[in-house]
Coordinates of C-alpha atoms in Angstrom, one line a residue:
Chain A
X1436 CA 41.3 4.5 -1.3
X1437 CA 38.4 6.9 -1.8
X1438 CA 35.1 5.2 -2.3
X1439 CA 32.8 8.2 -2.2
X1440 CA 33.7 11.8 -3.0
X1441 CA 31.2 14.6 -2.9
X1442 CA 32.2 17.9 -4.3
X1443 CA 30.3 21.1 -3.7
X1444 CA 26.9 19.3 -3.6
X1445 CA 23.9 21.6 -3.6
X1446 CA 20.3 20.3 -3.2
X1447 CA 17.5 22.5 -4.1
X1448 CA 13.7 22.4 -3.8
X1449 CA 12.3 24.6 -6.5
X1450 CA 8.9 25.7 -5.3
X1451 CA 6.4 28.0 -7.0
X1452 CA 7.5 31.2 -5.4
X1453 CA 11.1 30.5 -4.5
X1454 CA 13.9 28.0 -4.6
X1455 CA 14.8 26.5 -1.2
X1456 CA 18.4 25.5 -0.8
X1457 CA 18.4 22.5 1.5
X1458 CA 22.0 21.5 1.2
X1459 CA 24.7 23.8 0.0
X1460 CA 28.4 23.4 -0.8
X1461 CA 29.0 20.1 0.8
X1462 CA 32.3 18.4 0.0
X1463 CA 33.5 15.3 1.7
X1464 CA 35.2 12.0 1.0
X1465 CA 34.8 8.5 2.5
X1466 CA 37.5 5.9 2.2
X1467 CA 37.1 2.1 2.0
X1468 CA 36.4 0.6 5.4
X1469 CA 35.9 4.0 6.9
X1470 CA 32.8 5.2 8.8
X1471 CA 32.0 8.8 8.3
X1472 CA 29.4 10.1 10.8
X1473 CA 27.2 12.9 9.7
X1474 CA 25.5 14.8 12.6
X1475 CA 23.3 17.7 12.9
X1476 CA 19.8 18.7 14.0
X1477 CA 16.7 17.7 12.2
X1478 CA 16.5 19.7 9.0
X1479 CA 20.2 20.2 8.7
X1480 CA 20.2 18.3 5.4
X1481 CA 22.0 15.2 6.5
X1482 CA 19.4 12.7 5.4
X1483 CA 19.0 14.6 2.1
X1484 CA 22.7 14.3 1.5
X1485 CA 22.4 10.5 2.0
X1486 CA 19.3 10.2 -0.2
X1487 CA 20.9 12.2 -3.0
X1488 CA 23.6 9.5 -3.3
X1489 CA 21.1 6.9 -4.5
X1490 CA 18.9 9.3 -6.4
X1491 CA 16.0 9.0 -3.9
X1492 CA 15.4 12.6 -3.2
X1493 CA 11.7 13.3 -2.8
X1494 CA 10.5 15.5 -5.6
X1495 CA 10.8 18.3 -6.2
X1496 CA 14.1 18.0 -4.4
X1497 CA 17.1 17.8 -6.8
X1498 CA 20.8 18.0 -7.0
X1499 CA 21.3 21.3 -8.7
X1500 CA 25.0 21.5 -8.8
X1501 CA 28.1 19.6 -7.6
X1502 CA 29.4 16.2 -8.2
X1503 CA 29.0 12.8 -6.5
X1504 CA 31.7 10.3 -7.5
X1505 CA 31.6 6.6 -6.6
X1506 CA 35.0 5.0 -7.1
X1507 CA 35.9 7.9 -9.4
X1508 CA 32.7 7.5 -11.5
X1509 CA 30.4 10.4 -11.7
X1510 CA 27.0 9.3 -10.5
X1511 CA 25.4 12.7 -10.1
X1512 CA 23.1 12.8 -13.1
X1513 CA 22.4 9.1 -13.9
X1514 CA 19.0 8.0 -15.2
X1515 CA 16.8 6.0 -13.0
X1516 CA 17.7 2.9 -14.9
X1517 CA 21.4 3.4 -14.3
X1518 CA 20.8 4.3 -10.7
X1519 CA 18.9 1.1 -10.2
X1520 CA 22.1 -0.9 -11.0
X1521 CA 23.9 1.1 -8.3
X1522 CA 21.2 1.0 -5.6
X1523 CA 21.6 -2.2 -3.6
X1524 CA 24.6 -3.3 -5.6
X1525 CA 27.2 -0.6 -5.1
X1526 CA 25.4 1.5 -2.5
X1527 CA 23.4 -0.2 0.2
X1528 CA 20.9 1.8 2.3
X1529 CA 19.7 1.3 5.8
X1530 CA 16.7 3.3 7.0
X1531 CA 15.6 4.5 10.4
X1532 CA 12.7 2.3 11.3
X1533 CA 13.3 -1.4 10.9
X1534 CA 9.6 -2.0 11.8
X1535 CA 8.5 -0.2 8.6
X1536 CA 11.5 -0.9 6.3
X1537 CA 10.4 -4.4 5.5
X1538 CA 7.4 -5.3 3.4
X1539 CA 5.0 -6.9 6.0
X1540 CA 3.5 -9.2 3.4
X1541 CA 6.6 -10.9 2.1
X1542 CA 8.9 -13.4 3.9
X1543 CA 12.4 -12.4 4.9
X1544 CA 13.7 -15.0 2.5
X1545 CA 11.7 -13.6 -0.4
X1546 CA 12.9 -10.1 0.2
X1547 CA 16.5 -11.2 0.4
X1548 CA 16.4 -13.4 -2.7
X1549 CA 14.6 -10.7 -4.7
X1550 CA 17.3 -8.2 -3.9
X1551 CA 20.0 -10.8 -4.8
X1552 CA 18.3 -11.7 -8.0
X1553 CA 17.9 -8.0 -9.0
X1554 CA 21.7 -7.6 -9.1
X1555 CA 23.4 -10.9 -9.4
X1556 CA 22.9 -13.7 -11.8
X1557 CA 22.2 -16.5 -9.4
X1558 CA 20.4 -19.8 -9.5
X1559 CA 17.4 -19.9 -7.2
X1560 CA 19.2 -22.3 -4.9
X1561 CA 22.3 -20.2 -4.9
X1562 CA 20.3 -17.1 -4.0
X1563 CA 18.7 -19.0 -1.2
X1564 CA 22.0 -20.2 0.1
X1565 CA 23.5 -16.8 0.0
X1566 CA 20.5 -15.3 1.8
X1567 CA 20.8 -17.8 4.6
X1568 CA 24.5 -17.1 4.8
X1569 CA 23.7 -13.4 5.0
X1570 CA 21.2 -13.9 7.8
X1571 CA 23.8 -16.0 9.7
X1572 CA 26.3 -13.2 9.1
X1573 CA 24.1 -10.6 10.8
X1574 CA 23.6 -12.8 13.8
X1575 CA 20.2 -14.2 13.3
X1576 CA 19.7 -17.5 15.0
X1577 CA 18.4 -20.5 13.0
X1578 CA 18.6 -18.6 9.7
X1579 CA 17.1 -21.5 7.7
X1580 CA 13.9 -21.2 9.6
X1581 CA 13.9 -17.5 9.6
X1582 CA 13.8 -17.4 5.8
X1583 CA 10.1 -18.3 5.8
X1584 CA 9.3 -15.8 8.7
X1585 CA 7.4 -12.7 8.1
X1586 CA 8.8 -9.4 9.5
X1587 CA 6.1 -9.2 12.2
X1588 CA 7.4 -12.4 13.7
X1589 CA 10.8 -10.8 14.5
X1590 CA 11.7 -8.2 17.2
X1591 CA 12.8 -4.7 16.2
X1592 CA 16.5 -5.5 16.7
X1593 CA 16.2 -8.7 14.6
X1594 CA 14.4 -6.8 11.9
X1595 CA 17.2 -4.2 11.7
X1596 CA 19.6 -7.1 11.4
X1597 CA 17.6 -8.3 8.4
X1598 CA 17.6 -4.7 7.0
X1599 CA 21.4 -4.8 7.4
X1600 CA 21.6 -8.1 5.7
X1601 CA 19.5 -6.7 2.8
X1602 CA 21.8 -3.7 2.5
X1603 CA 24.9 -5.7 2.6
X1604 CA 23.9 -8.8 0.6
X1605 CA 25.3 -7.7 -2.7
X1606 CA 28.6 -6.5 -1.2
X1607 CA 28.2 -2.8 -1.8
X1608 CA 31.1 -0.5 -1.7
X1609 CA 29.2 2.1 0.3
X1610 CA 26.5 1.9 2.9
X1611 CA 24.3 4.9 3.6
X1612 CA 22.8 4.3 7.1
X1613 CA 20.2 6.9 7.9
X1614 CA 19.5 6.9 11.7
X1615 CA 19.9 3.1 11.8
X1616 CA 19.5 2.8 15.6
X1617 CA 17.1 5.7 16.4
X1618 CA 14.1 3.5 16.6
X1619 CA 15.7 0.8 18.6
X1620 CA 16.1 0.1 22.4
X1621 CA 19.3 1.5 23.8
X1622 CA 20.5 -2.0 24.6
X1623 CA 20.0 -3.1 21.0
X1624 CA 21.5 0.0 19.6
X1625 CA 25.0 -0.8 20.6
X1626 CA 24.7 -4.4 19.2
X1627 CA 23.5 -3.1 15.9
X1628 CA 26.2 -0.5 15.7
X1629 CA 28.9 -3.0 16.5
X1630 CA 27.5 -5.4 14.0
X1631 CA 27.5 -2.8 11.3
X1632 CA 31.0 -1.7 12.2
X1633 CA 32.3 -5.3 12.2
X1634 CA 30.7 -6.3 8.8
X1635 CA 31.8 -3.1 7.0
X1636 CA 35.3 -3.5 8.3
X1637 CA 35.3 -7.1 7.1
X1638 CA 34.0 -6.3 3.6
X1639 CA 35.9 -3.0 3.4
X1640 CA 32.7 -1.1 3.0
X1641 CA 32.6 2.6 3.4
X1642 CA 29.8 3.9 5.6
X1643 CA 28.0 7.2 5.7
X1644 CA 26.3 7.1 9.2
X1645 CA 23.7 9.7 9.4
X1646 CA 22.5 10.4 12.9
X1647 CA 21.7 13.0 15.5
X1648 CA 22.9 10.7 18.2
X1649 CA 26.4 11.8 19.2
X1650 CA 26.8 8.7 21.4
X1651 CA 26.4 6.5 18.3
X1652 CA 29.0 8.7 16.4
X1653 CA 31.5 8.5 19.2
X1654 CA 31.2 4.8 19.3
X1655 CA 31.2 4.0 15.6
X1656 CA 32.6 6.7 13.4
X1657 CA 36.1 7.2 12.3
X1658 CA 35.5 10.7 11.2
X1659 CA 32.6 13.1 11.8
X1660 CA 31.0 15.8 9.6
X1661 CA 28.8 18.3 11.4
X1662 CA 26.1 19.9 9.4
X1663 CA 24.2 23.0 10.3
X1664 CA 21.4 24.5 8.1
X1665 CA 22.5 22.7 5.0
X1666 CA 26.2 23.3 5.3
X1667 CA 29.2 21.6 6.8
X1668 CA 30.5 23.5 9.8
X1669 CA 33.2 21.1 10.9
X1670 CA 34.7 17.8 9.7
X1671 CA 37.5 15.8 11.1
X1672 CA 38.6 12.7 13.1
X1673 CA 36.1 11.7 15.7
X1674 CA 38.4 12.0 18.6
X1675 CA 39.4 15.6 17.8
X1676 CA 35.9 16.7 17.2
X1677 CA 34.4 15.1 20.3
X1678 CA 37.1 16.2 22.6
X1679 CA 38.2 19.4 21.1
X1680 CA 35.6 21.0 18.9
X1681 CA 36.5 24.2 17.2
X1682 CA 33.3 25.5 15.7
X1683 CA 31.0 27.1 18.2
X1684 CA 28.1 25.0 17.0
X1685 CA 30.0 21.8 17.5
X1686 CA 31.1 23.0 20.9
X1687 CA 27.4 23.5 21.7
X1688 CA 26.6 20.1 20.5
X1689 CA 29.3 18.4 22.5
X1690 CA 28.3 20.4 25.6
X1691 CA 24.8 19.1 25.4
X1692 CA 25.8 15.4 25.9
X1693 CA 24.9 14.3 29.3
X1694 CA 27.9 12.6 31.1
X1695 CA 27.2 10.1 33.8
X1696 CA 28.8 11.1 37.0
X1697 CA 29.3 14.7 36.0
X1698 CA 28.0 17.1 38.6
X1699 CA 26.5 19.8 36.6
X1700 CA 23.4 21.7 37.6
X1701 CA 21.9 21.9 34.2
X1702 CA 22.8 20.4 30.9
X1703 CA 24.1 23.1 28.5
X1704 CA 22.0 23.6 25.4
X1705 CA 22.2 25.9 22.4
X1706 CA 19.8 28.9 22.6
X1707 CA 17.3 29.3 19.8
X1708 CA 16.5 27.0 16.9
X1709 CA 18.0 26.3 13.5
X1710 CA 16.7 28.8 10.9
X1711 CA 14.0 27.8 8.4
X1712 CA 15.2 27.2 4.9
X1713 CA 13.4 30.2 3.6
X1714 CA 14.6 32.4 6.5
X1715 CA 18.3 32.0 6.6
X1716 CA 20.2 34.9 8.1
X1717 CA 22.9 36.7 6.2
X1718 CA 26.5 35.7 6.8
X1719 CA 27.1 32.7 9.0
X1720 CA 23.8 30.8 9.4
X1721 CA 24.7 30.1 13.0
X1722 CA 25.4 33.7 14.1
X1723 CA 22.0 34.4 15.7
X1724 CA 22.7 31.6 18.2
X1725 CA 26.4 32.1 18.6
X1726 CA 27.6 34.0 21.6
X1727 CA 30.7 35.2 19.8
X1728 CA 29.1 36.6 16.7
X1729 CA 30.6 39.7 15.3
X1730 CA 29.8 42.1 12.5
X1731 CA 31.9 39.9 10.2
X1732 CA 29.7 36.8 11.0
X1733 CA 26.6 38.8 10.3
X1734 CA 27.8 39.9 6.9
X1735 CA 30.0 37.2 5.4
X1736 CA 29.5 33.5 5.1
X1737 CA 32.6 31.7 6.5
X1738 CA 34.3 29.1 4.3
X1739 CA 35.2 25.6 5.4
X1740 CA 39.0 25.9 5.9
X1741 CA 41.6 23.5 7.0
X1742 CA 42.9 23.8 10.6
X1743 CA 46.6 24.0 10.8
X1744 CA 48.5 20.9 11.9
X1745 CA 45.4 18.7 12.0
X1746 CA 43.1 16.8 9.6
X1747 CA 40.3 19.1 10.5
X1748 CA 38.3 21.7 8.7
X1749 CA 36.0 24.2 10.3
X1750 CA 33.7 26.9 8.9
X1751 CA 34.1 29.8 11.3
X1752 CA 35.7 33.2 10.8
X1753 CA 37.4 32.7 14.1
X1754 CA 38.9 29.3 13.6
X1755 CA 42.2 30.4 14.7
X1756 CA 40.9 31.8 17.9
X1757 CA 39.0 28.6 18.4
X1758 CA 40.1 28.6 22.0
X1759 CA 37.8 31.5 22.9
X1760 CA 35.4 31.2 25.7
Chain B
X159 CA -7.5 -20.1 12.0
X160 CA -9.8 -23.1 11.7
X161 CA -11.5 -21.7 14.7
X162 CA -12.0 -18.4 13.0
X163 CA -13.5 -20.1 9.9
X164 CA -16.0 -22.1 12.0
X165 CA -17.0 -19.0 13.9
X166 CA -17.6 -17.1 10.7
X167 CA -19.6 -20.0 9.2
X168 CA -21.8 -20.1 12.3
X169 CA -22.3 -16.3 12.1
X170 CA -23.2 -16.6 8.5
X171 CA -25.8 -19.3 9.4
X172 CA -27.3 -17.0 12.0
X173 CA -27.6 -14.2 9.5
X174 CA -29.3 -16.5 7.0
X175 CA -31.7 -17.7 9.7
X176 CA -32.9 -14.2 10.4
X177 CA -33.2 -13.4 6.7
X178 CA -35.3 -16.6 6.4
X179 CA -37.4 -15.4 9.4
X180 CA -38.1 -12.1 7.6
X181 CA -39.0 -13.9 4.4
X182 CA -41.3 -16.2 6.2
X183 CA -43.1 -13.3 7.8
X184 CA -43.4 -11.7 4.4
X185 CA -44.8 -14.8 2.9
X186 CA -47.2 -15.6 5.8
X187 CA -48.5 -12.2 6.8
X188 CA -48.5 -10.1 3.6
X189 CA -52.0 -10.9 2.5
X190 CA -53.5 -14.4 2.7
X191 CA -51.4 -16.7 0.5
X192 CA -54.4 -18.9 -0.3
X193 CA -56.4 -15.9 -1.6
X194 CA -53.5 -14.8 -3.6
X195 CA -53.0 -18.2 -5.1
X196 CA -56.6 -19.1 -6.2
X197 CA -59.0 -17.5 -8.6
X198 CA -62.2 -15.7 -7.6
X199 CA -64.5 -18.6 -8.4
X200 CA -62.8 -21.0 -6.0
X201 CA -65.1 -22.3 -3.3
X202 CA -64.3 -21.9 0.4
X203 CA -64.1 -25.7 0.7
X204 CA -61.5 -25.8 -2.1
X205 CA -59.6 -23.0 -0.4
X206 CA -59.6 -24.9 2.9
X207 CA -58.4 -28.1 1.1
X208 CA -55.6 -26.1 -0.4
X209 CA -54.8 -24.5 2.9
X210 CA -54.5 -28.0 4.5
X211 CA -52.5 -29.5 1.7
X212 CA -50.0 -26.6 1.9
X213 CA -49.9 -27.0 5.7
X214 CA -51.0 -23.4 6.3
X215 CA -53.5 -24.4 9.0
X216 CA -50.7 -25.6 11.2
X217 CA -49.2 -23.5 14.1
X218 CA -46.8 -20.7 13.0
X219 CA -43.7 -22.4 14.4
X220 CA -44.4 -25.6 12.5
X221 CA -45.0 -23.6 9.4
X222 CA -41.7 -21.8 9.9
X223 CA -39.9 -25.1 10.4
X224 CA -41.5 -26.2 7.1
X225 CA -40.3 -23.0 5.4
X226 CA -36.8 -23.5 6.7
X227 CA -36.7 -27.1 5.6
X228 CA -38.0 -26.1 2.2
X229 CA -35.6 -23.3 1.9
X230 CA -32.7 -25.6 2.7
X231 CA -33.7 -27.8 -0.2
X232 CA -34.2 -24.7 -2.4
X233 CA -38.1 -24.9 -2.3
X234 CA -39.9 -21.6 -1.8
X235 CA -43.4 -22.6 -2.8
X236 CA -45.3 -21.8 -5.9
X237 CA -45.3 -18.5 -7.7
X238 CA -48.7 -16.8 -7.5
X239 CA -48.4 -15.3 -10.9
X240 CA -46.9 -18.1 -13.0
X241 CA -48.3 -21.0 -11.0
X242 CA -44.9 -22.8 -11.2
X243 CA -42.4 -23.7 -8.4
X244 CA -40.3 -20.8 -7.5
X245 CA -37.2 -23.0 -7.5
X246 CA -37.8 -23.7 -11.2
X247 CA -38.1 -20.0 -12.0
X248 CA -35.0 -19.1 -10.1
X249 CA -33.0 -21.9 -11.7
X250 CA -34.1 -20.5 -15.1
X251 CA -33.1 -17.0 -14.3
X252 CA -30.1 -17.4 -12.0
X253 CA -27.5 -18.2 -14.8
X254 CA -28.4 -15.0 -16.7
X255 CA -27.8 -12.9 -13.7
X256 CA -24.7 -14.7 -12.5
X257 CA -23.1 -14.5 -15.9
X258 CA -23.9 -10.8 -16.1
X259 CA -22.5 -10.2 -12.7
X260 CA -19.4 -12.3 -13.5
X261 CA -18.6 -10.5 -16.7
X262 CA -19.1 -7.1 -15.1
X263 CA -17.0 -8.0 -12.1
X264 CA -14.2 -9.1 -14.4
X265 CA -14.5 -5.8 -16.3
X266 CA -14.7 -3.7 -13.1
X267 CA -11.7 -5.5 -11.5
X268 CA -9.5 -5.4 -14.6
X269 CA -10.2 -1.8 -15.5
X270 CA -10.4 -0.6 -11.9
X271 CA -7.1 -2.1 -10.8
X272 CA -5.1 -1.3 -13.9
X273 CA -6.6 2.2 -14.0
X274 CA -5.9 2.7 -10.3
X275 CA -2.3 1.5 -10.7
X276 CA -1.8 3.8 -13.7
X277 CA -3.2 6.9 -12.0
X278 CA -1.4 6.0 -8.8
X279 CA 2.0 5.5 -10.4
X280 CA 1.8 8.3 -13.0
X281 CA -0.3 10.6 -11.0
X282 CA 0.6 13.8 -12.7
X283 CA 0.5 12.6 -16.3
X284 CA -2.3 14.1 -18.5
X285 CA -3.9 10.7 -19.0
X286 CA -4.1 10.1 -15.3
X287 CA -6.0 13.3 -14.9
X288 CA -8.2 12.3 -17.8
X289 CA -9.0 8.9 -16.3
X290 CA -9.8 10.6 -13.0
X291 CA -12.1 13.1 -14.5
X292 CA -13.9 10.3 -16.4
X293 CA -14.1 8.3 -13.3
X294 CA -16.0 11.1 -11.7
X295 CA -18.6 10.8 -14.4
X296 CA -18.8 7.1 -13.8
X297 CA -19.4 7.6 -10.1
X298 CA -22.0 10.3 -10.6
X299 CA -24.1 9.1 -13.5
X300 CA -27.0 6.8 -12.5
X301 CA -26.9 3.3 -14.0
X302 CA -30.1 3.6 -16.0
X303 CA -28.9 6.8 -17.7
X304 CA -25.7 5.1 -18.6
X305 CA -27.6 2.1 -19.9
X306 CA -29.9 4.2 -22.0
X307 CA -27.0 6.3 -23.4
X308 CA -25.2 3.1 -24.3
X309 CA -28.2 1.7 -26.0
X310 CA -28.7 4.9 -27.9
X311 CA -25.1 5.0 -29.1
X312 CA -24.2 1.4 -29.8
X313 CA -27.6 -0.2 -30.5
X314 CA -29.7 2.6 -32.1
X315 CA -27.2 4.9 -33.8
X316 CA -24.3 2.6 -34.6
X317 CA -26.3 -0.6 -34.7
X318 CA -23.4 -2.7 -33.5
X319 CA -24.9 -4.4 -30.5
X320 CA -28.3 -5.6 -29.6
X321 CA -30.3 -3.5 -27.1
X322 CA -32.1 -6.2 -25.2
X323 CA -32.1 -9.9 -24.4
X324 CA -29.4 -12.5 -23.9
X325 CA -28.8 -13.6 -27.5
X326 CA -28.5 -17.3 -28.2
X327 CA -28.0 -19.5 -25.2
X328 CA -26.6 -23.0 -24.9
X329 CA -27.9 -25.4 -22.2
X330 CA -25.4 -27.2 -20.1
X331 CA -27.4 -29.3 -17.8
X332 CA -29.8 -26.9 -16.0
X333 CA -27.4 -24.0 -16.6
X334 CA -28.1 -22.0 -19.7
X335 CA -25.1 -20.0 -20.8
X336 CA -24.8 -17.1 -23.3
X337 CA -21.1 -17.1 -23.1
X338 CA -20.6 -19.8 -25.7
X339 CA -22.2 -18.0 -28.6
X340 CA -21.3 -14.9 -30.5
X341 CA -24.7 -13.3 -30.2
X342 CA -24.6 -14.1 -26.5
X343 CA -21.3 -12.2 -26.1
X344 CA -22.7 -9.3 -28.1
X345 CA -25.7 -9.2 -26.0
X346 CA -23.9 -9.2 -22.7
X347 CA -21.4 -6.4 -23.5
X348 CA -23.8 -3.4 -23.0
X349 CA -25.5 -4.5 -19.8
X350 CA -22.2 -5.7 -18.4
X351 CA -20.4 -2.5 -19.1
X352 CA -23.4 -0.5 -17.7
X353 CA -23.3 -2.6 -14.5
X354 CA -19.5 -2.4 -14.2
X355 CA -19.1 1.3 -14.7
X356 CA -19.8 2.4 -11.2
X357 CA -17.8 -0.4 -9.6
X358 CA -14.9 0.2 -12.0
X359 CA -14.6 3.8 -11.0
X360 CA -15.0 2.9 -7.3
X361 CA -12.3 0.3 -7.4
X362 CA -10.1 2.6 -9.5
X363 CA -10.3 5.4 -7.0
X364 CA -9.6 3.1 -4.1
X365 CA -6.6 1.4 -5.7
X366 CA -5.3 4.9 -6.6
X367 CA -5.7 6.3 -3.2
X368 CA -4.1 3.2 -1.6
X369 CA -1.2 3.3 -4.1
X370 CA -0.5 6.9 -3.3
X371 CA -0.6 6.0 0.4
X372 CA 1.6 3.0 0.1
X373 CA 4.2 4.7 -2.1
X374 CA 5.1 7.0 0.7
X375 CA 5.8 4.1 3.1
X376 CA 9.3 3.2 4.2
X377 CA 9.3 -0.3 2.8
X378 CA 8.6 1.1 -0.7
X379 CA 11.5 3.5 -0.3
X380 CA 13.6 0.7 0.9
X381 CA 12.6 -1.5 -2.0
X382 CA 13.8 1.3 -4.4
X383 CA 16.9 1.7 -2.4
X384 CA 17.6 -2.0 -2.9
X385 CA 17.6 -1.5 -6.6
X386 CA 14.5 -3.5 -7.4
X387 CA 12.9 -3.0 -10.8
X388 CA 9.8 -0.7 -11.0
X389 CA 7.7 -3.7 -12.0
X390 CA 8.6 -5.5 -8.8
X391 CA 8.3 -2.5 -6.6
X392 CA 4.8 -1.6 -7.9
X393 CA 3.3 -5.1 -8.2
X394 CA 5.1 -7.2 -5.5
X395 CA 5.4 -4.5 -2.9
X396 CA 2.9 -1.7 -3.5
X397 CA -0.1 -3.4 -5.1
X398 CA 0.0 -6.3 -2.7
X399 CA -0.2 -3.9 0.2
X400 CA -3.2 -2.1 -1.3
X401 CA -5.2 -5.4 -1.6
X402 CA -6.9 -5.5 1.8
X403 CA -9.1 -2.5 1.3
X404 CA -9.5 -3.3 -2.3
X405 CA -10.8 -6.8 -1.5
X406 CA -13.1 -5.5 1.2
X407 CA -14.7 -3.0 -1.1
X408 CA -14.8 -5.3 -4.1
X409 CA -16.4 -8.0 -2.1
X410 CA -19.2 -5.7 -1.0
X411 CA -19.5 -4.4 -4.5
X412 CA -19.9 -7.8 -6.1
X413 CA -22.7 -8.3 -3.6
X414 CA -24.4 -5.1 -4.8
X415 CA -23.8 -6.1 -8.4
X416 CA -26.1 -9.0 -7.8
X417 CA -28.6 -7.0 -5.8
X418 CA -28.6 -3.9 -8.1
X419 CA -28.5 -5.7 -11.4
X420 CA -32.3 -5.2 -11.1
X421 CA -32.0 -1.8 -12.8
X422 CA -29.6 -2.9 -15.5
X423 CA -31.7 -6.0 -16.2
X424 CA -34.8 -3.8 -16.5
X425 CA -33.1 -1.4 -18.9
X426 CA -31.8 -4.2 -21.1
X427 CA -34.7 -6.6 -20.7
X428 CA -32.1 -9.1 -19.4
X429 CA -33.9 -12.3 -18.5
X430 CA -32.3 -12.6 -15.1
X431 CA -33.4 -12.7 -11.5
X432 CA -33.6 -8.9 -11.3
X433 CA -36.3 -8.7 -13.9
X434 CA -38.0 -11.7 -12.3
X435 CA -38.1 -9.8 -9.0
X436 CA -39.4 -6.6 -10.6
X437 CA -42.3 -8.5 -12.1
X438 CA -42.9 -10.3 -8.8
X439 CA -43.1 -6.9 -7.1
X440 CA -45.6 -5.7 -9.6
X441 CA -47.9 -8.7 -9.0
X442 CA -47.2 -9.0 -5.3
X443 CA -45.8 -12.4 -6.0
X444 CA -44.6 -13.0 -2.5
X445 CA -43.0 -16.4 -2.8
X446 CA -40.7 -15.2 -5.6
X447 CA -39.8 -12.1 -3.6
X448 CA -39.1 -14.1 -0.5
X449 CA -36.9 -16.5 -2.5
X450 CA -35.0 -13.6 -4.1
X451 CA -34.4 -12.0 -0.8
X452 CA -33.0 -15.2 0.7
X453 CA -30.8 -15.8 -2.4
X454 CA -29.4 -12.3 -2.4
X455 CA -28.7 -12.6 1.3
X456 CA -27.0 -15.9 0.7
X457 CA -24.7 -14.4 -2.0
X458 CA -23.8 -11.5 0.3
X459 CA -23.0 -13.9 3.2
X460 CA -20.9 -16.2 0.9
X461 CA -19.0 -13.3 -0.6
X462 CA -18.2 -11.9 2.8
X463 CA -17.0 -15.3 3.9
X464 CA -14.7 -15.5 0.9
X465 CA -13.5 -12.0 1.6
X466 CA -12.6 -12.9 5.1
X467 CA -10.7 -15.9 3.9
X468 CA -8.9 -13.8 1.3
X469 CA -7.6 -11.6 4.1
X470 CA -5.7 -14.5 5.4
X471 CA -4.3 -15.4 2.0
X472 CA -3.0 -11.8 1.6
X473 CA -1.9 -10.7 5.1
X474 CA 0.3 -13.1 7.1
X475 CA -0.2 -10.9 10.2
X476 CA -3.8 -11.9 10.4
X477 CA -3.0 -15.6 10.2
X478 CA -1.0 -15.2 13.3
X479 CA -3.4 -13.1 15.4
X480 CA -6.4 -15.4 14.5
X481 CA -4.4 -18.4 15.5
X482 CA -4.5 -17.4 19.1

């Protein structure tokens, strides 16, 4: 069942002199219980895509065209009041830094119960009970006592568990997790990802996992969408994309993952940098960095097209010759 | 935390001790107190008698001990000018100043915080820009100009409010209050507004700046993402996190309200400590000046102590670090 479907989403930043297009022509779907990873470099537009779902784009950013549907309902142009009923209730959000996501002056319990009370009609005691259950669910020891703790009394990993509890406490249909493990120790990262995966599977929650960490994607995601300079360049099942990328950019990304035990002299990287928003090249945005670029790449923007006999799509003029190199 | 409080109280006591030392030196060494007290016809024998009866012939350290002991009981000697105990004069004047300061502090806090919230939340609205522009006027105009302008407008031209005095006062024990009569309230409006204006704009600008800062933090974004109502996000989450700097500045400002009510009291002929002090300066009435100095220092120290304690009430992180 499709929980989230995004169609031809375009996010613009109208500035005084020009309109910057940060995200263009993004279409994707996430099913119940599925984790879709969104990867890309900083500035590729992955976080903006996540923020647009809950109407939290920083002004002047705005969705200029396209459609976002949650369980079939168009939520693209809702008022703030209508969005408020969706945020936290139908779409939960997890942000990057658990150390700063929680209000330092309020207890964990207060922040949980206020979220519950904002969306559900609960008695004070019910809300408290549910908050404690939620803390237990995310693996916080002695949840009754933790209710009266302040964020600074917990470790980073524990705080991210609280953030997850906050995101999941109203049983949302979709979770937008924006770099949920980036600020954590590597040893804690795996625990958090596993926890998120387990809970979402249990509740049937769809997850949009935004990250630049390919390791996290490989571990958690069911499908992956790769973004480059505001567009999707490749999307498909995680196994295919990691093991057999088609788009030259995805290839470059996968080639840049260090592998323990591999005897390579130097880790492969992608030459150059992603173009600035106001300085996108003509044609395929990746062509200046692509070693296979041709005249066609320089003049025409490739479309995201389905790859035969797979569930994949890739946006390269030379999809069919994907085996080049 | 108890440890911290005790330390702070001891520090406050030390500050007060040094202030007392300065006041004592002022009293003892600015002119001869006896010559200041008596008329020109007094004989030398009489002066010596007075000197002995006041203990001014004793060693300086003993005198200082006397001064401290007196100050602790609220005794600061006798006013040269009015020939009455300073403590009596202060007790008469203190309520007027404290009421004035109290009312202006309420005005400054209410208008400052609400104005700061408004301009911080709706920062691009026309009324926010207007409030900010007006606040610039409040910061830059000197108090006495504002006071005179207000008198001209509301007392002289419109004739709505009295231009001087406290109106009718009611005595409750030794405390005389103007806050229980209509004329008292009318009389306090202009001086209180004058005194509050600068503090209002200061608090407004701080609350606004802090709000703009806090709004960008992750936990505010997260609060929105949890679907909380704007009221809850702004008050429970944002405003609360702006309170530490606001409390700090407000505390200091209330201290200066007391200290700088002198100008406002002079403009409005307000019968408070400020005008008592101004007259004392004119007549070199050292005991009154010394007592005023000690009292203002005491208020500053007390307010700072309260501010420190308020930090704990607001920020749980401090409670923890001070516990160790």
